[in-house]
Amino acid sequence: MLKIGARIGAGDRTIDLSRTVEIHEAHYRTGTLTVAPKFVEPNPEELTRIKAEIALKDKVFATSAPQPLWTGDFRAPVHAPPTDSFGTRRMFNGELASIHKGMDFRAPMGTAVHAGNSGVVVLARPLYYEGNCVVIDHGLGLYTISMHLSRIDVHEGQHVAKGQLLGLSGATGRVTGPHLHWAVRWQNAYLDPAKLLRMDLAAVR
Ligand SMILES: [Zn+2]
């Protein structure tokens, strides 16, 4: 059993968002993908870039706003079919195994990608694996991350409203083809975005 969540507000206007959850082992599938060799065996120069980007992301994920920046329920970032791929174990080019920590939407090249909720853009730039990437801080350690974009239409430090255009989907970074990878990070763990989209957050406004 684990107690998660937060109390928000001030004085007698506080909302308790904590829940007690039972934790069970999950069973996920394994998939095999083929990507450009540089994404499986990066050269020393690429490794230096990857390390710098890890440090950058650590910094971004360590400085969430202390209050919620979102209001109400989250919305899907694109009008495209989602795939049930969270937690899938993946082999890249028959070697590298990694766990898929997001949701892939079958978005054709150039599909408009929207903010799932309001927040602040804390990262908006090209990254090695993620491609053109936009990270929104929604506060209290909750982030949504859009990857592999063909175009970024927001800048770091910008406040965005729910549904605001972030950019266009694409196939940049480690991909096998155009799609939107959408990840949800909550207090240093990746959650299944499908679960966030089903949550009733009407109390937060
Ligand atoms: Zn993905």
PDB file of C-alpha atoms and ligand atoms in Angstrom:
ATOM      1  CA  MET A   1       0.000   0.000   0.000  1.00  0.00           C
ATOM      2  CA  LEU A   2       1.229   3.478  -0.817  1.00  0.00           C
ATOM      3  CA  LYS A   3      -0.197   6.890   0.001  1.00  0.00           C
ATOM      4  CA  ILE A   4       0.271   9.379  -2.817  1.00  0.00           C
ATOM      5  CA  GLY A   5      -0.948  12.875  -3.545  1.00  0.00           C
ATOM      6  CA  ALA A   6      -0.866  16.298  -1.976  1.00  0.00           C
ATOM      7  CA  ARG A   7      -2.842  18.793   0.030  1.00  0.00           C
ATOM      8  CA  ILE A   8      -3.283  22.074  -1.768  1.00  0.00           C
ATOM      9  CA  GLY A   9      -4.664  25.456  -0.836  1.00  0.00           C
ATOM     10  CA  ALA A  10      -4.369  27.715   2.176  1.00  0.00           C
ATOM     11  CA  GLY A  11      -6.077  28.035   5.548  1.00  0.00           C
ATOM     12  CA  ASP A  12      -9.415  26.253   5.677  1.00  0.00           C
ATOM     13  CA  ARG A  13      -9.668  26.147   1.870  1.00  0.00           C
ATOM     14  CA  THR A  14      -7.482  23.072   1.382  1.00  0.00           C
ATOM     15  CA  ILE A  15      -8.210  20.101  -0.852  1.00  0.00           C
ATOM     16  CA  ASP A  16      -6.806  16.697   0.031  1.00  0.00           C
ATOM     17  CA  LEU A  17      -5.780  14.969  -3.196  1.00  0.00           C
ATOM     18  CA  SER A  18      -4.096  12.013  -1.537  1.00  0.00           C
ATOM     19  CA  ARG A  19      -5.215   8.454  -2.218  1.00  0.00           C
ATOM     20  CA  THR A  20      -4.085   5.126  -0.874  1.00  0.00           C
ATOM     21  CA  VAL A  21      -3.255   2.718  -3.693  1.00  0.00           C
ATOM     22  CA  GLU A  22      -2.375  -0.954  -3.789  1.00  0.00           C
ATOM     23  CA  ILE A  23       0.660  -1.836  -5.861  1.00  0.00           C
ATOM     24  CA  HIS A  24       0.716  -5.000  -7.957  1.00  0.00           C
ATOM     25  CA  GLU A  25       3.206  -6.323 -10.453  1.00  0.00           C
ATOM     26  CA  ALA A  26       2.198  -5.358 -13.991  1.00  0.00           C
ATOM     27  CA  HIS A  27       2.469  -7.598 -17.038  1.00  0.00           C
ATOM     28  CA  TYR A  28       3.544  -5.883 -20.226  1.00  0.00           C
ATOM     29  CA  ARG A  29       4.388  -7.044 -23.727  1.00  0.00           C
ATOM     30  CA  THR A  30       7.740  -7.065 -25.535  1.00  0.00           C
ATOM     31  CA  GLY A  31       8.222  -5.451 -28.939  1.00  0.00           C
ATOM     32  CA  THR A  32      11.096  -5.285 -31.433  1.00  0.00           C
ATOM     33  CA  LEU A  33      11.902  -2.073 -33.305  1.00  0.00           C
ATOM     34  CA  THR A  34      14.491  -1.010 -35.868  1.00  0.00           C
ATOM     35  CA  VAL A  35      15.952   2.497 -35.619  1.00  0.00           C
ATOM     36  CA  ALA A  36      19.011   4.284 -37.038  1.00  0.00           C
ATOM     37  CA  PRO A  37      22.216   2.672 -35.603  1.00  0.00           C
ATOM     38  CA  LYS A  38      23.281   5.955 -33.940  1.00  0.00           C
ATOM     39  CA  PHE A  39      20.381   5.566 -31.508  1.00  0.00           C
ATOM     40  CA  VAL A  40      21.660   2.188 -30.306  1.00  0.00           C
ATOM     41  CA  GLU A  41      25.427   2.779 -30.457  1.00  0.00           C
ATOM     42  CA  PRO A  42      26.030   6.542 -30.121  1.00  0.00           C
ATOM     43  CA  ASN A  43      29.571   7.723 -30.890  1.00  0.00           C
ATOM     44  CA  PRO A  44      31.634   9.604 -28.228  1.00  0.00           C
ATOM     45  CA  GLU A  45      30.454  12.997 -29.485  1.00  0.00           C
ATOM     46  CA  GLU A  46      26.831  11.881 -29.354  1.00  0.00           C
ATOM     47  CA  LEU A  47      27.392  10.394 -25.880  1.00  0.00           C
ATOM     48  CA  THR A  48      28.646  13.778 -24.647  1.00  0.00           C
ATOM     49  CA  ARG A  49      25.477  15.399 -25.970  1.00  0.00           C
ATOM     50  CA  ILE A  50      23.294  12.700 -24.377  1.00  0.00           C
ATOM     51  CA  LYS A  51      24.986  13.225 -20.978  1.00  0.00           C
ATOM     52  CA  ALA A  52      24.491  17.002 -21.139  1.00  0.00           C
ATOM     53  CA  GLU A  53      20.827  16.479 -21.983  1.00  0.00           C
ATOM     54  CA  ILE A  54      20.370  14.108 -19.029  1.00  0.00           C
ATOM     55  CA  ALA A  55      21.730  16.832 -16.728  1.00  0.00           C
ATOM     56  CA  LEU A  56      19.411  19.393 -18.320  1.00  0.00           C
ATOM     57  CA  LYS A  57      16.361  17.161 -17.872  1.00  0.00           C
ATOM     58  CA  ASP A  58      17.322  16.411 -14.238  1.00  0.00           C
ATOM     59  CA  LYS A  59      17.369  20.167 -13.610  1.00  0.00           C
ATOM     60  CA  VAL A  60      14.023  20.709 -15.330  1.00  0.00           C
ATOM     61  CA  PHE A  61      12.360  17.880 -13.385  1.00  0.00           C
ATOM     62  CA  ALA A  62      13.755  19.102 -10.035  1.00  0.00           C
ATOM     63  CA  THR A  63      12.086  22.514 -10.139  1.00  0.00           C
ATOM     64  CA  SER A  64       8.329  22.059 -10.427  1.00  0.00           C
ATOM     65  CA  ALA A  65       6.034  24.873  -9.282  1.00  0.00           C
ATOM     66  CA  PRO A  66       4.912  24.430  -5.640  1.00  0.00           C
ATOM     67  CA  GLN A  67       1.239  24.984  -6.536  1.00  0.00           C
ATOM     68  CA  PRO A  68      -0.992  23.397  -9.211  1.00  0.00           C
ATOM     69  CA  LEU A  69      -0.842  25.254 -12.518  1.00  0.00           C
ATOM     70  CA  TRP A  70      -3.486  23.023 -14.108  1.00  0.00           C
ATOM     71  CA  THR A  71      -7.263  23.249 -13.790  1.00  0.00           C
ATOM     72  CA  GLY A  72      -9.745  20.406 -14.106  1.00  0.00           C
ATOM     73  CA  ASP A  73      -9.307  17.312 -16.243  1.00  0.00           C
ATOM     74  CA  PHE A  74      -6.458  16.697 -18.677  1.00  0.00           C
ATOM     75  CA  ARG A  75      -7.171  16.394 -22.415  1.00  0.00           C
ATOM     76  CA  ALA A  76      -5.479  14.209 -25.003  1.00  0.00           C
ATOM     77  CA  PRO A  77      -2.796  16.224 -26.862  1.00  0.00           C
ATOM     78  CA  VAL A  78      -3.866  15.198 -30.382  1.00  0.00           C
ATOM     79  CA  HIS A  79      -6.941  14.089 -32.308  1.00  0.00           C
ATOM     80  CA  ALA A  80      -5.400  10.752 -33.239  1.00  0.00           C
ATOM     81  CA  PRO A  81      -5.870   7.180 -32.021  1.00  0.00           C
ATOM     82  CA  PRO A  82      -3.841   6.285 -28.922  1.00  0.00           C
ATOM     83  CA  THR A  83      -2.059   2.946 -28.658  1.00  0.00           C
ATOM     84  CA  ASP A  84      -1.934   0.871 -25.520  1.00  0.00           C
ATOM     85  CA  SER A  85       1.859   0.792 -25.304  1.00  0.00           C
ATOM     86  CA  PHE A  86       2.765   2.085 -21.843  1.00  0.00           C
ATOM     87  CA  GLY A  87       5.193  -0.226 -20.078  1.00  0.00           C
ATOM     88  CA  THR A  88       6.032  -2.288 -23.169  1.00  0.00           C
ATOM     89  CA  ARG A  89       9.548  -3.736 -23.100  1.00  0.00           C
ATOM     90  CA  ARG A  90      11.332  -2.832 -26.330  1.00  0.00           C
ATOM     91  CA  MET A  91      14.360  -4.183 -28.129  1.00  0.00           C
ATOM     92  CA  PHE A  92      15.993  -1.696 -30.488  1.00  0.00           C
ATOM     93  CA  ASN A  93      17.861  -3.344 -33.404  1.00  0.00           C
ATOM     94  CA  GLY A  94      17.913  -6.589 -31.446  1.00  0.00           C
ATOM     95  CA  GLU A  95      20.145  -5.153 -28.700  1.00  0.00           C
ATOM     96  CA  LEU A  96      19.053  -2.352 -26.447  1.00  0.00           C
ATOM     97  CA  ALA A  97      16.157  -3.099 -24.159  1.00  0.00           C
ATOM     98  CA  SER A  98      14.142  -0.255 -22.703  1.00  0.00           C
ATOM     99  CA  ILE A  99      10.763   0.230 -21.154  1.00  0.00           C
ATOM    100  CA  HIS A 100       8.299   2.405 -23.049  1.00  0.00           C
ATOM    101  CA  LYS A 101       7.302   5.067 -20.532  1.00  0.00           C
ATOM    102  CA  GLY A 102       4.629   6.951 -22.436  1.00  0.00           C
ATOM    103  CA  MET A 103       1.692   6.691 -24.802  1.00  0.00           C
ATOM    104  CA  ASP A 104       2.101   6.701 -28.572  1.00  0.00           C
ATOM    105  CA  PHE A 105      -0.594   8.366 -30.660  1.00  0.00           C
ATOM    106  CA  ARG A 106      -0.841   7.415 -34.344  1.00  0.00           C
ATOM    107  CA  ALA A 107      -0.523  11.029 -35.446  1.00  0.00           C
ATOM    108  CA  PRO A 108       0.380  11.599 -39.101  1.00  0.00           C
ATOM    109  CA  MET A 109       3.232  14.038 -39.805  1.00  0.00           C
ATOM    110  CA  GLY A 110       2.178  17.613 -39.050  1.00  0.00           C
ATOM    111  CA  THR A 111      -0.730  16.885 -36.671  1.00  0.00           C
ATOM    112  CA  ALA A 112      -1.419  19.768 -34.250  1.00  0.00           C
ATOM    113  CA  VAL A 113      -0.202  18.928 -30.717  1.00  0.00           C
ATOM    114  CA  HIS A 114      -1.981  20.711 -27.860  1.00  0.00           C
ATOM    115  CA  ALA A 115      -1.266  21.278 -24.182  1.00  0.00           C
ATOM    116  CA  GLY A 116      -3.075  18.619 -22.120  1.00  0.00           C
ATOM    117  CA  ASN A 117      -3.660  21.264 -19.474  1.00  0.00           C
ATOM    118  CA  SER A 118      -2.382  24.686 -18.418  1.00  0.00           C
ATOM    119  CA  GLY A 119       1.160  25.129 -17.157  1.00  0.00           C
ATOM    120  CA  VAL A 120       4.566  26.569 -17.974  1.00  0.00           C
ATOM    121  CA  VAL A 121       6.816  25.385 -20.813  1.00  0.00           C
ATOM    122  CA  VAL A 122      10.040  24.412 -19.042  1.00  0.00           C
ATOM    123  CA  LEU A 123      11.781  22.783 -22.014  1.00  0.00           C
ATOM    124  CA  ALA A 124      11.251  23.381 -25.749  1.00  0.00           C
ATOM    125  CA  ARG A 125      14.202  22.282 -27.870  1.00  0.00           C
ATOM    126  CA  PRO A 126      15.645  19.400 -29.895  1.00  0.00           C
ATOM    127  CA  LEU A 127      17.028  16.485 -27.846  1.00  0.00           C
ATOM    128  CA  TYR A 128      18.959  13.444 -29.058  1.00  0.00           C
ATOM    129  CA  TYR A 129      16.482  10.652 -28.325  1.00  0.00           C
ATOM    130  CA  GLU A 130      13.314  12.695 -27.817  1.00  0.00           C
ATOM    131  CA  GLY A 131      13.717  14.789 -30.982  1.00  0.00           C
ATOM    132  CA  ASN A 132      11.959  18.163 -30.833  1.00  0.00           C
ATOM    133  CA  CYS A 133      10.593  18.029 -27.322  1.00  0.00           C
ATOM    134  CA  VAL A 134       8.217  20.166 -25.255  1.00  0.00           C
ATOM    135  CA  VAL A 135       7.917  19.701 -21.479  1.00  0.00           C
ATOM    136  CA  ILE A 136       5.124  21.439 -19.572  1.00  0.00           C
ATOM    137  CA  ASP A 137       5.290  21.843 -15.805  1.00  0.00           C
ATOM    138  CA  HIS A 138       1.777  21.608 -14.371  1.00  0.00           C
ATOM    139  CA  GLY A 139       3.011  22.128 -10.791  1.00  0.00           C
ATOM    140  CA  LEU A 140       3.381  19.810  -7.774  1.00  0.00           C
ATOM    141  CA  GLY A 141       5.820  17.610  -9.701  1.00  0.00           C
ATOM    142  CA  LEU A 142       3.383  16.851 -12.546  1.00  0.00           C
ATOM    143  CA  TYR A 143       4.738  17.225 -16.087  1.00  0.00           C
ATOM    144  CA  THR A 144       3.554  16.265 -19.581  1.00  0.00           C
ATOM    145  CA  ILE A 145       6.111  15.689 -22.310  1.00  0.00           C
ATOM    146  CA  SER A 146       5.565  15.705 -26.088  1.00  0.00           C
ATOM    147  CA  MET A 147       8.301  14.156 -28.231  1.00  0.00           C
ATOM    148  CA  HIS A 148       9.399  13.730 -31.858  1.00  0.00           C
ATOM    149  CA  LEU A 149       7.743  16.979 -33.021  1.00  0.00           C
ATOM    150  CA  SER A 150       8.430  18.339 -36.504  1.00  0.00           C
ATOM    151  CA  ARG A 151       7.896  21.893 -35.280  1.00  0.00           C
ATOM    152  CA  ILE A 152       7.889  23.653 -31.893  1.00  0.00           C
ATOM    153  CA  ASP A 153       5.593  26.678 -31.531  1.00  0.00           C
ATOM    154  CA  VAL A 154       6.257  27.603 -27.888  1.00  0.00           C
ATOM    155  CA  HIS A 155       9.314  28.789 -25.992  1.00  0.00           C
ATOM    156  CA  GLU A 156      10.804  27.993 -22.588  1.00  0.00           C
ATOM    157  CA  GLY A 157       9.242  30.113 -19.831  1.00  0.00           C
ATOM    158  CA  GLN A 158       5.960  30.559 -21.714  1.00  0.00           C
ATOM    159  CA  HIS A 159       2.652  30.039 -19.871  1.00  0.00           C
ATOM    160  CA  VAL A 160       0.255  27.902 -21.894  1.00  0.00           C
ATOM    161  CA  ALA A 161      -3.488  27.373 -21.575  1.00  0.00           C
ATOM    162  CA  LYS A 162      -5.232  24.019 -21.781  1.00  0.00           C
ATOM    163  CA  GLY A 163      -5.534  23.099 -25.451  1.00  0.00           C
ATOM    164  CA  GLN A 164      -2.976  25.663 -26.654  1.00  0.00           C
ATOM    165  CA  LEU A 165      -0.953  24.660 -29.733  1.00  0.00           C
ATOM    166  CA  LEU A 166       2.545  23.441 -28.767  1.00  0.00           C
ATOM    167  CA  GLY A 167       3.740  22.420 -32.215  1.00  0.00           C
ATOM    168  CA  LEU A 168       3.279  19.764 -34.880  1.00  0.00           C
ATOM    169  CA  SER A 169       3.872  16.046 -34.609  1.00  0.00           C
ATOM    170  CA  GLY A 170       6.714  14.483 -36.550  1.00  0.00           C
ATOM    171  CA  ALA A 171       9.440  11.858 -36.574  1.00  0.00           C
ATOM    172  CA  THR A 172      12.504  13.513 -34.989  1.00  0.00           C
ATOM    173  CA  GLY A 173      14.783  11.614 -32.565  1.00  0.00           C
ATOM    174  CA  ARG A 174      14.673   7.853 -31.953  1.00  0.00           C
ATOM    175  CA  VAL A 175      11.614   6.792 -33.920  1.00  0.00           C
ATOM    176  CA  THR A 176      10.557   4.229 -36.495  1.00  0.00           C
ATOM    177  CA  GLY A 177       8.105   6.651 -38.094  1.00  0.00           C
ATOM    178  CA  PRO A 178       5.871   9.666 -37.452  1.00  0.00           C
ATOM    179  CA  HIS A 179       3.867   9.567 -34.215  1.00  0.00           C
ATOM    180  CA  LEU A 180       3.391  11.541 -31.023  1.00  0.00           C
ATOM    181  CA  HIS A 181       4.980  10.132 -27.885  1.00  0.00           C
ATOM    182  CA  TRP A 182       3.257  11.690 -24.889  1.00  0.00           C
ATOM    183  CA  ALA A 183       4.608  11.068 -21.401  1.00  0.00           C
ATOM    184  CA  VAL A 184       3.297  11.970 -17.951  1.00  0.00           C
ATOM    185  CA  ARG A 185       5.760  12.428 -15.123  1.00  0.00           C
ATOM    186  CA  TRP A 186       4.547  12.704 -11.541  1.00  0.00           C
ATOM    187  CA  GLN A 187       7.030  13.206  -8.702  1.00  0.00           C
ATOM    188  CA  ASN A 188       9.910  11.492 -10.505  1.00  0.00           C
ATOM    189  CA  ALA A 189       8.011   8.517 -11.938  1.00  0.00           C
ATOM    190  CA  TYR A 190       6.374   8.027 -15.332  1.00  0.00           C
ATOM    191  CA  LEU A 191       2.657   7.270 -15.195  1.00  0.00           C
ATOM    192  CA  ASP A 192       0.416   5.711 -17.821  1.00  0.00           C
ATOM    193  CA  PRO A 193      -1.038   8.770 -19.628  1.00  0.00           C
ATOM    194  CA  ALA A 194      -4.266   6.836 -20.230  1.00  0.00           C
ATOM    195  CA  LYS A 195      -4.816   6.847 -16.463  1.00  0.00           C
ATOM    196  CA  LEU A 196      -4.269  10.623 -16.185  1.00  0.00           C
ATOM    197  CA  LEU A 197      -6.774  11.193 -19.016  1.00  0.00           C
ATOM    198  CA  ARG A 198      -9.368   9.118 -17.153  1.00  0.00           C
ATOM    199  CA  MET A 199      -8.865  10.901 -13.803  1.00  0.00           C
ATOM    200  CA  ASP A 200     -11.585  13.203 -12.510  1.00  0.00           C
ATOM    201  CA  LEU A 201      -9.704  16.332 -11.447  1.00  0.00           C
ATOM    202  CA  ALA A 202     -12.727  18.636 -11.348  1.00  0.00           C
ATOM    203  CA  ALA A 203     -11.834  19.587  -7.757  1.00  0.00           C
ATOM    204  CA  VAL A 204      -8.677  21.344  -8.956  1.00  0.00           C
ATOM    205  CA  ARG A 205      -9.460  24.777 -10.320  1.00  0.00           C
TER     206      ARG A 205
HETATM  207 ZN    ZN B   1       6.662   6.270 -27.649  1.00  0.00          ZN
END
